[in-house]
Amino acid sequence: TVEALRGLVEEAIGGRLPPAPATATPGGVHLWFALPATVAGAEVAIGNRANVIARGIDVRGDGSGYVIVPPSTRRGAEARRDGVEGRA
């Protein structure tokens, strides 16, 4: 669920996540965040990572990689917008 994913990530990073749209897919849940250009005056580069925050959590940023977004389908299962909490 969206709540379970948010809780797992917040525990791993030791802080609260900002409100963000969420998408449920056949394989899990995606939280969507805007990538800031800078943080504290320094350029930000976030690449694609898997299992760094916690097992089973992937991060998609700059570079190659893909995500499933509504109304895309995957093997006949529809991705849907779910648990929307705010705008990215």
Coordinates of C-alpha atoms in Angstrom, one line a residue, residues 8-76:
L8 CA 9.3 2.0 5.0
V9 CA 11.1 4.8 3.2
E10 CA 10.6 7.3 6.0
E11 CA 12.1 4.8 8.5
A12 CA 15.0 4.1 6.2
I13 CA 15.9 7.8 5.6
G14 CA 15.1 8.9 9.2
G15 CA 12.6 11.7 8.2
R16 CA 9.3 12.5 6.6
L17 CA 8.6 12.5 2.9
P18 CA 6.8 15.4 1.3
P19 CA 3.3 14.8 -0.1
A20 CA 3.4 13.1 -3.4
P21 CA 1.2 11.5 -6.0
A22 CA 1.2 7.7 -5.9
T23 CA 0.5 5.1 -8.5
A24 CA -0.5 1.4 -7.9
T25 CA 0.7 -1.0 -10.6
P26 CA 0.5 -4.8 -10.8
G27 CA 4.0 -5.0 -9.4
G28 CA 3.8 -2.5 -6.5
V29 CA 3.4 1.1 -5.7
H30 CA 5.3 4.2 -7.1
L31 CA 5.7 7.5 -5.3
W32 CA 6.4 10.5 -7.5
F33 CA 8.7 13.4 -6.5
A34 CA 10.0 16.3 -8.4
L35 CA 13.8 16.2 -8.9
P36 CA 15.2 19.5 -7.6
A37 CA 17.9 21.2 -9.7
T38 CA 19.9 22.1 -6.6
V39 CA 19.9 21.4 -2.9
A40 CA 21.7 24.0 -0.6
G41 CA 23.2 25.5 -3.8
A42 CA 24.8 22.3 -5.1
E43 CA 23.6 20.5 -8.2
V44 CA 21.7 17.4 -7.7
A45 CA 22.2 14.2 -9.6
I46 CA 20.0 11.2 -8.7
G47 CA 20.6 8.1 -10.8
N48 CA 18.8 4.8 -10.9
R49 CA 19.3 2.6 -7.9
A50 CA 17.8 -0.6 -6.6
N51 CA 17.7 -2.0 -3.0
V52 CA 19.7 1.0 -1.6
I53 CA 17.0 2.6 0.6
A54 CA 15.6 -0.8 1.5
R55 CA 15.1 -4.2 -0.2
G56 CA 12.6 -4.0 -3.0
I57 CA 12.7 -0.2 -3.3
D58 CA 14.0 1.2 -6.6
V59 CA 14.8 4.9 -7.3
R60 CA 14.5 6.2 -10.8
G61 CA 16.2 9.6 -11.6
D62 CA 18.5 10.8 -14.3
G63 CA 19.6 8.2 -16.8
S64 CA 18.0 5.1 -18.3
G65 CA 15.2 3.2 -16.7
Y66 CA 11.4 3.2 -16.9
V67 CA 8.3 3.1 -14.8
I68 CA 4.7 2.2 -15.6
V69 CA 2.3 5.2 -15.4
P70 CA -1.5 5.4 -15.9
P71 CA -3.1 4.7 -18.3
S72 CA -0.3 2.3 -19.5
T73 CA -0.9 -1.4 -19.3
R74 CA 1.4 -4.3 -18.6
R75 CA 0.5 -7.8 -19.6
G76 CA -3.1 -6.8 -19.7

